[in-house]
Short mmCIF file of C-alpha atoms and ligand atoms in Angstrom, two decimals:
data_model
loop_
_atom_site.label_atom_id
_atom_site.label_comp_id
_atom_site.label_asym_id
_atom_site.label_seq_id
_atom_site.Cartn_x
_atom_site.Cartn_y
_atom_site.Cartn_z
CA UNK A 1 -78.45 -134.03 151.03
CA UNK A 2 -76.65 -131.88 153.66
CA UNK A 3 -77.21 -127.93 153.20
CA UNK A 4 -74.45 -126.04 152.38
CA UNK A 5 -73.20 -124.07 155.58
CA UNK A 6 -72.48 -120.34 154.78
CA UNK A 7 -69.36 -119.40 155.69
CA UNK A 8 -69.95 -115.81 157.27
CA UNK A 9 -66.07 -116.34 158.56
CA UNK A 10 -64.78 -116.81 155.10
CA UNK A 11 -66.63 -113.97 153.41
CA UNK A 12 -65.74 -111.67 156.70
CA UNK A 13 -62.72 -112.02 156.11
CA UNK A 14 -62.69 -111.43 152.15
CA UNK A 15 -64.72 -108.17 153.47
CA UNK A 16 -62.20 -107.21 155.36
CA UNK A 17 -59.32 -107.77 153.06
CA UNK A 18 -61.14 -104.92 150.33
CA UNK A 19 -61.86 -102.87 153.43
CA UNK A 20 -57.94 -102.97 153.94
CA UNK A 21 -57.15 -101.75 150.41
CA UNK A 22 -59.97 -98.94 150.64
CA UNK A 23 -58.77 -97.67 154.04
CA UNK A 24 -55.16 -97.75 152.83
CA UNK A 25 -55.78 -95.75 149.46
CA UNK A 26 -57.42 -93.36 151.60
CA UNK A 27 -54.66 -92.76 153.71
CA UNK A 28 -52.29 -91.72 150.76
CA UNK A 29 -54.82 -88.85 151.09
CA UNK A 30 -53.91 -88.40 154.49
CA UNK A 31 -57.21 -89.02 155.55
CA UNK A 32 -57.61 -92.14 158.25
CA UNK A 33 -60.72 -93.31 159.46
CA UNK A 34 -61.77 -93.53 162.68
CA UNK A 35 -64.47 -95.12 164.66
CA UNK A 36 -65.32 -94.81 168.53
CA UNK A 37 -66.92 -97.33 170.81
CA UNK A 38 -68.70 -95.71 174.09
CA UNK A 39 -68.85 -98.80 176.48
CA UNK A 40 -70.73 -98.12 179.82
CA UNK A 41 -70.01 -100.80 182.46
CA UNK A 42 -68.55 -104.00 182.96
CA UNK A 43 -71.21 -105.92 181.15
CA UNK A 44 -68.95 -108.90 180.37
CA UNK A 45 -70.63 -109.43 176.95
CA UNK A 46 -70.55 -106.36 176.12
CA UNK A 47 -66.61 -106.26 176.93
CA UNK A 48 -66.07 -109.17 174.78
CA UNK A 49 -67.97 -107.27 171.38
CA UNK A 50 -65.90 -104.24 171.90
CA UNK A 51 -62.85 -106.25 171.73
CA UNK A 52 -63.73 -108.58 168.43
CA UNK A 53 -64.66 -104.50 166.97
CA UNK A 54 -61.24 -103.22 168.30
CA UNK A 55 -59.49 -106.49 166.63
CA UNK A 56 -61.13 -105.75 163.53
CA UNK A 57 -60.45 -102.25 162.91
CA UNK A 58 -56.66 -102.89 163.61
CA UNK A 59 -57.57 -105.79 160.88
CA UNK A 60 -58.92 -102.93 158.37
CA UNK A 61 -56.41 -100.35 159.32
CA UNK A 62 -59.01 -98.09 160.85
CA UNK A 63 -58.04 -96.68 164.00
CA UNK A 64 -60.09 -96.85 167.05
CA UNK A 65 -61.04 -95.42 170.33
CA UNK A 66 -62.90 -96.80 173.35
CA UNK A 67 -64.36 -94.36 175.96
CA UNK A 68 -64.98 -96.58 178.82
CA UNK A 69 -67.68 -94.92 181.32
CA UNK A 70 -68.46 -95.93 184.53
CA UNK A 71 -71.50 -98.21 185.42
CA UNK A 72 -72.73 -95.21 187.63
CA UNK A 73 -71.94 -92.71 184.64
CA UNK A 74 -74.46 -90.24 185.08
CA UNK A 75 -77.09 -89.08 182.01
CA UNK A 76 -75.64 -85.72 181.73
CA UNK A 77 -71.88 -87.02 181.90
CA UNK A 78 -72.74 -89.94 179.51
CA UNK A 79 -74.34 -87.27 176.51
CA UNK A 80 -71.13 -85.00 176.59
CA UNK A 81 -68.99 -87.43 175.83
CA UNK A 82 -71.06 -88.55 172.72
CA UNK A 83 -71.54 -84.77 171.91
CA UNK A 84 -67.50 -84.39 172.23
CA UNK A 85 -66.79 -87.55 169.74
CA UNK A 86 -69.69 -86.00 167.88
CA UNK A 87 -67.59 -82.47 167.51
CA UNK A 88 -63.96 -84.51 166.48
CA UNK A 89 -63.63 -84.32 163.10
CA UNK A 90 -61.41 -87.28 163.32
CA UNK A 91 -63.80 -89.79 164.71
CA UNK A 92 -65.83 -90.68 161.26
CA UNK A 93 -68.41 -93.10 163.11
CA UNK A 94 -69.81 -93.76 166.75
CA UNK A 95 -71.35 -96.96 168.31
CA UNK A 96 -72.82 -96.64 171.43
CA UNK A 97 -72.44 -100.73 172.87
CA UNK A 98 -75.82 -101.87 174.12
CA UNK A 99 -77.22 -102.86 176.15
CA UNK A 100 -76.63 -99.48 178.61
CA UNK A 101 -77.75 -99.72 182.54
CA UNK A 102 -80.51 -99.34 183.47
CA UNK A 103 -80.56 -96.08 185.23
CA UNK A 104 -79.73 -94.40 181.86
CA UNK A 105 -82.00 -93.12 178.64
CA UNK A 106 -80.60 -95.32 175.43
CA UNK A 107 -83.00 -93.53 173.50
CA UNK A 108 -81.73 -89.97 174.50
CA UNK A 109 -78.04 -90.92 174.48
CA UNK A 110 -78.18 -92.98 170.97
CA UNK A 111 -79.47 -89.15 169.75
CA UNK A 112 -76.28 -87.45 170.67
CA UNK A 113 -75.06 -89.63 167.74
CA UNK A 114 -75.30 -87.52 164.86
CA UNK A 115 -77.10 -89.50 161.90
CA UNK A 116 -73.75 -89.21 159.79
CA UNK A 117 -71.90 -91.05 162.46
CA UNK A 118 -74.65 -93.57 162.84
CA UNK A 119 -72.45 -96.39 161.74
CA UNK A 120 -75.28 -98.46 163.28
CA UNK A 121 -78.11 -97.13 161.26
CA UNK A 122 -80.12 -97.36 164.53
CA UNK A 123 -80.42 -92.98 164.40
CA UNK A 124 -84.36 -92.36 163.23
CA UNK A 125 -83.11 -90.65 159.88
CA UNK A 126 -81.37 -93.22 158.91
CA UNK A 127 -83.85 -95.68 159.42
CA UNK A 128 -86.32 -93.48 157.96
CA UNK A 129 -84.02 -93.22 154.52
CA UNK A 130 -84.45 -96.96 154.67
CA UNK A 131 -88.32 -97.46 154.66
CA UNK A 132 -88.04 -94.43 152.18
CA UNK A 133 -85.36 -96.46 149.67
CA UNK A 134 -83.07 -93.40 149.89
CA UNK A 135 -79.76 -94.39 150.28
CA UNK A 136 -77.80 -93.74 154.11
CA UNK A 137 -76.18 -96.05 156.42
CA UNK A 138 -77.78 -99.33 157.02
CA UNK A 139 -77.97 -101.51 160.04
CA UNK A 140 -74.74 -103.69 160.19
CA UNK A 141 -76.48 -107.12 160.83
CA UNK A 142 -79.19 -107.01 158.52
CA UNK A 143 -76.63 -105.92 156.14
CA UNK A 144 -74.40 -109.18 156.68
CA UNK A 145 -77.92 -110.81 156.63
CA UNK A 146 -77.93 -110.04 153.30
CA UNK A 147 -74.17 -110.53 152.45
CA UNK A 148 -74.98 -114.04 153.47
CA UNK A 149 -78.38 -114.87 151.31
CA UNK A 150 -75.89 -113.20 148.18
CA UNK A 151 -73.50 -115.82 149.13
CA UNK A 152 -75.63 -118.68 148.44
CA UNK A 153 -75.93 -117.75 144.66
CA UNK A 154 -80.04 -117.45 145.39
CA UNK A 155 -81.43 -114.88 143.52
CA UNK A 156 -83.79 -113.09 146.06
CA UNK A 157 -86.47 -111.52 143.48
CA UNK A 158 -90.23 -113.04 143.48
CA UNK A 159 -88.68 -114.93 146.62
CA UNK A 160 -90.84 -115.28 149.82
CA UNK A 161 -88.65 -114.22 152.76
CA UNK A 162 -90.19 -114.91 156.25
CA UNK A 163 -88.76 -113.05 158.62
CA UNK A 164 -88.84 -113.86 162.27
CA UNK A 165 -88.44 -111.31 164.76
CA UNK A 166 -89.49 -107.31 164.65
CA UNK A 167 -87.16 -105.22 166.47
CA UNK A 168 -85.69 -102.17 165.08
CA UNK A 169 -81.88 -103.00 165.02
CA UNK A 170 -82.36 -106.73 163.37
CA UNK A 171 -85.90 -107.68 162.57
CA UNK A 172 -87.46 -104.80 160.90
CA UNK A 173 -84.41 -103.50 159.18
CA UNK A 174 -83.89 -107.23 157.36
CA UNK A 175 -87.43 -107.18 156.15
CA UNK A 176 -86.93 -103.64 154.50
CA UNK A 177 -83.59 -104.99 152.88
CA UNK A 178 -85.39 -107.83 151.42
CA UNK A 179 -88.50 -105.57 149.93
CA UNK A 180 -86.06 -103.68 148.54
CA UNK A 181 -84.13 -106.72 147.00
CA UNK A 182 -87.59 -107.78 145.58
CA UNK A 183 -88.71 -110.49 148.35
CA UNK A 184 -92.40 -110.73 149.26
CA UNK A 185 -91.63 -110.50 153.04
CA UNK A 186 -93.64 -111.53 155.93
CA UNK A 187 -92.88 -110.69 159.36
CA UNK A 188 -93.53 -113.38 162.05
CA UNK A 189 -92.74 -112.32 165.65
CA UNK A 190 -94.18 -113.64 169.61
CA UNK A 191 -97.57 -113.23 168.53
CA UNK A 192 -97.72 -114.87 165.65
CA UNK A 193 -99.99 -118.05 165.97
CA UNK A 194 -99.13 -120.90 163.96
CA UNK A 195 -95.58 -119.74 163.13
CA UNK A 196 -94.20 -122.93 161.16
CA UNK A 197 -97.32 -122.25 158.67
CA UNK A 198 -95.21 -119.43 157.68
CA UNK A 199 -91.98 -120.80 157.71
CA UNK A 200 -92.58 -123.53 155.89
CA UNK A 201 -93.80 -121.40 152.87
CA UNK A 202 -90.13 -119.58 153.06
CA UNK A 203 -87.57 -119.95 150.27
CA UNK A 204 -85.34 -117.65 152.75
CA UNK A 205 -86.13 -118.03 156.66
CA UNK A 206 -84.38 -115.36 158.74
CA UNK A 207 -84.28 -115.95 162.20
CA UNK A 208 -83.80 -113.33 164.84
CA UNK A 209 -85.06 -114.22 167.99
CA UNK A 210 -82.36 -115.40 170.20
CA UNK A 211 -84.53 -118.99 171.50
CA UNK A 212 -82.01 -122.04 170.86
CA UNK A 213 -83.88 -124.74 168.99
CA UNK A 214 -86.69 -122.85 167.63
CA UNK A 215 -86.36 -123.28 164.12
CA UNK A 216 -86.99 -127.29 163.67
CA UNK A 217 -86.58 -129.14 160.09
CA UNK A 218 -90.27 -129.98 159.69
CA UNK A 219 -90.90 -125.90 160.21
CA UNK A 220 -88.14 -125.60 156.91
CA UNK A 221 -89.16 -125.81 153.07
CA UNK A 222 -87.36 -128.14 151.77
CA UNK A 223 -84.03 -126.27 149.94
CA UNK A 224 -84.94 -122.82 151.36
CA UNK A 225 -82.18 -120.63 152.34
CA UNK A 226 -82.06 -120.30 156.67
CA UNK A 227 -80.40 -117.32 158.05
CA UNK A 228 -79.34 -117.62 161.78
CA UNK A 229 -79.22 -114.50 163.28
CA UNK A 230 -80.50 -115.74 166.90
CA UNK A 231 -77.88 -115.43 169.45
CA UNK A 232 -78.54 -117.98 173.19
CA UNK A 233 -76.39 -119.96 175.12
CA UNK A 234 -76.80 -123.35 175.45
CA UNK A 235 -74.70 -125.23 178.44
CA UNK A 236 -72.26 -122.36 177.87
CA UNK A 237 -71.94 -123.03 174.27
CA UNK A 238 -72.59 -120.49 171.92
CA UNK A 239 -76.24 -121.85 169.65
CA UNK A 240 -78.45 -119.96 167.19
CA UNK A 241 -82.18 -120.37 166.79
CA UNK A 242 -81.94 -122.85 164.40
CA UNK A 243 -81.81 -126.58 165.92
CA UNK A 244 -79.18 -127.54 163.09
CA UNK A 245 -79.68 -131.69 163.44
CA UNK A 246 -82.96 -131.30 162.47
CA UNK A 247 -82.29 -128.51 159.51
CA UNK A 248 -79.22 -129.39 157.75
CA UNK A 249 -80.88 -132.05 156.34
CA UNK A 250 -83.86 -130.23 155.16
CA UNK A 251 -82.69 -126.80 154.12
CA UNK A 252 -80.46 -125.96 151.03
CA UNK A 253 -78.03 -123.27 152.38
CA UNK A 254 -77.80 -122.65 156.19
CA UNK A 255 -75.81 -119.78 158.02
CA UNK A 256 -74.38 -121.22 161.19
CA UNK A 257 -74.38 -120.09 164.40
CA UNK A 258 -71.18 -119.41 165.55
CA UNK A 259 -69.33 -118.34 162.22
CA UNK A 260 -72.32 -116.70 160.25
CA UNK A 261 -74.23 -113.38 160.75
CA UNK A 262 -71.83 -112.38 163.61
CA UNK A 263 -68.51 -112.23 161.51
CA UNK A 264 -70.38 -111.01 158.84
CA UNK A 265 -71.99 -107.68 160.85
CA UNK A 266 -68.54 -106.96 162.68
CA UNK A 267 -66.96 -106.33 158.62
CA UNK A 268 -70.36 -104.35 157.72
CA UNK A 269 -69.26 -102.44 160.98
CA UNK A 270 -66.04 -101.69 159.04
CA UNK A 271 -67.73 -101.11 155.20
CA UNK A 272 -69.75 -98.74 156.95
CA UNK A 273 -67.23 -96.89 159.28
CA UNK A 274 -65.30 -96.46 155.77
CA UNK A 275 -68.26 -95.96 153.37
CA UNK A 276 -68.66 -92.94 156.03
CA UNK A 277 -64.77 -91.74 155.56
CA UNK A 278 -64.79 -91.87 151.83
CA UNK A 279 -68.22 -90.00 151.55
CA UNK A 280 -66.44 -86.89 153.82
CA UNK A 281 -63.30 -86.97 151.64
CA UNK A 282 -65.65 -87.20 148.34
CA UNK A 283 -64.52 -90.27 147.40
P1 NAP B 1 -85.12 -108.58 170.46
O1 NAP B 1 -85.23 -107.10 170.42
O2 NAP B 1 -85.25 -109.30 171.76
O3 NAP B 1 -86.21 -109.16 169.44
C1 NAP B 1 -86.53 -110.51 169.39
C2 NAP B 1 -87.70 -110.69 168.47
O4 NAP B 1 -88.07 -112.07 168.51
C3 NAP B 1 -88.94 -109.91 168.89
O5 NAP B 1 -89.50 -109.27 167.78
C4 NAP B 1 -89.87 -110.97 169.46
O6 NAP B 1 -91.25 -110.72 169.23
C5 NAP B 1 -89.47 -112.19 168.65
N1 NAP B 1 -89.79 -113.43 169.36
C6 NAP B 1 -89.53 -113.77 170.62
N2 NAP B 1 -89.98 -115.01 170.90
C7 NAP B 1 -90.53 -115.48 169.76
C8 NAP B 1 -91.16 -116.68 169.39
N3 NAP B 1 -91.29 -117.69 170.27
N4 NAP B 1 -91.61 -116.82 168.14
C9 NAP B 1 -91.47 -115.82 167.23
N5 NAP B 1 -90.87 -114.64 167.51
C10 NAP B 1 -90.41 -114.47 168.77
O7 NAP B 1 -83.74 -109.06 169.87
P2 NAP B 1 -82.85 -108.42 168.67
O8 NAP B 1 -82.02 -107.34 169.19
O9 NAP B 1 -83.69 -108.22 167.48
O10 NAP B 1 -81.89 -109.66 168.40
C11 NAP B 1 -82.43 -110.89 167.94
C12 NAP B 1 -81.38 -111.96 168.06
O11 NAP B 1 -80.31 -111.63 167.19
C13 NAP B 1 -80.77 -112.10 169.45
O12 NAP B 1 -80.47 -113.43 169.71
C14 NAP B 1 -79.51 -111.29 169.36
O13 NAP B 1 -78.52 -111.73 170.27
C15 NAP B 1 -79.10 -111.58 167.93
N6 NAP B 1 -78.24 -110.57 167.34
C16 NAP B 1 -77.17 -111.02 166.68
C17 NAP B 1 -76.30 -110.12 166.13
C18 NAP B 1 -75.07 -110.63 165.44
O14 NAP B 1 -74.12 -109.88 165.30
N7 NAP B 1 -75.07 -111.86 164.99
C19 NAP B 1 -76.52 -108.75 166.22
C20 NAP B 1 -77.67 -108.31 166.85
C21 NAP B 1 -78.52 -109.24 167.42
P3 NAP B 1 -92.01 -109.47 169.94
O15 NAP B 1 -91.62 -108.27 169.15
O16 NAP B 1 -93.44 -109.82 169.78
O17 NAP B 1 -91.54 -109.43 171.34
#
């Protein structure tokens, strides 16, 4: 037996079709949501996300704008921009596109977002209603994350989720969504010794690392649900974490790498950038 591949494409795109009829319902209110990308540099990479964001509000009918700052953009000229799309009532949600150079404080300038605009969730109240269970604006990827696990028809309660990786935008964030979905959760991350002990004991492996082949079939329970988040390049090829030759044939459900958790946080990107909208207009 093969595992089925979740389509993160498919249900993107389904996503984006209800985000469509949302968006346009609220415009026969006269009220059109808007999201801005800040984009510091020429960062190819981070060239290349703005566009697929751009493409996909035009997609959902919400309109976008890009302030593109210099790679020398100082600090201080760097925070009043955020602080003006901060003040226009018509911009509904910010994303600052990281990484930032060098020379510049992420932390500081990811503050000038207010936590309303946060379409990220990456603002400290936001993540703070999170490991609280209040409700707010979660994290885009561990959203699609969990988009993707619903997919698979797996129910996630009693489950053991293993999650690898612990940063605050991915990591973390997934491991709170699955508590809260009823998952006993571990958290695995560069220190862990032993790490297939725990993966092996997973009925849903998330992996968020970004190291091609690390996830090998005899580190898989056999059926388990395997969430690629990891993100390397391979020979110029787009790869995931998981080494797939070795998985498919172990795992039950398996979200590739391209075509799974990236599709899948651009239309959370979207849900939230309207979810933000419709709460202003007291929808
Ligand atoms: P990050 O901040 O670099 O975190 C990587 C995590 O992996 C860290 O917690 C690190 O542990 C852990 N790690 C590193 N090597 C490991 C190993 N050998 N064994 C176990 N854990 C290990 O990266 P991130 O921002 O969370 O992103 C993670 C991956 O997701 C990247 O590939 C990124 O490109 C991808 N990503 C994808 C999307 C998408 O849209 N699909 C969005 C965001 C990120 P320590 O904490 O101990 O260092």
């Amino acid at each position: 037996m093969s595992a089925v591949l979740l389509d993160g494409k498919m249900l993107a795109a389904r996503r984006e079709e209800e985000t469509l009829q949302r968006v346009n319902a609220l415009k026969a209110r006269g009220i059109e949501p808007g999201l801005a990308f800040i984009l510091v540099g020429e960062d190819p990479a981070s060239k290349v996300y703005v566009r697929s964001k751009n493409k996909a509000c035009e997609r959902c009918g919400i309109r976008s704008v890009t302030c593109h700052l210099p790679e020398d953009v100082t600090q201080e000229e760097l925070e009043r921009e955020l602080k003006k799309l901060a003040d226009d009532p018509s911009v509904h949600g910010m994303l600052l596109q990281l990484p930032i150079p060098r020379h510049l404080d992420e932390a500081a300038a990811l503050a000038c977002i207010p936590p309303e605009k946060d379409v990220d969730g990456f603002h400290p109240v936001n993540a703070g209603n999170l490991v609280n269970g209040i409700p707010g604006i979660r994290s885009c990827t561990p959203l699609g994350i969990m988009d993707l696990i619903a997919l698979s028809g797996v129910k996630t309660e009693g489950k053991h989720a293993v999650v690898i990786g612990r940063s605050a935008i991915v990591g973390k964030p997934a491991a709170l969504l699955l508590l809260e979905a009823n998952c006993t959760v571990t958290i695995c991350h560069s220190r862990t010794v032993d790490l297939a002990k725990y993966t092996r004991e997973a009925d849903i492996l998330v992996s968020a690392v970004g190291k091609a082949g690390l996830i090998t079939g005899d580190m898989v329970k056999p059926g388990a649900v395997v969430i690629d988040a990891g993100i390397a390049r391979v020979d110029g090829k787009v790869v995931g974490d998981v080494d797939r030759q070795s998985v498919e044939p172990i795992a039950g459900f398996l979200s590739p790498v391209p075509g799974g958790c990236g599709p899948m946080t651009i239309a959370e990107l979207m849900v939230n950038t309207l979810n933000i909208a419709e709460a202003k207009a007291n929808v």
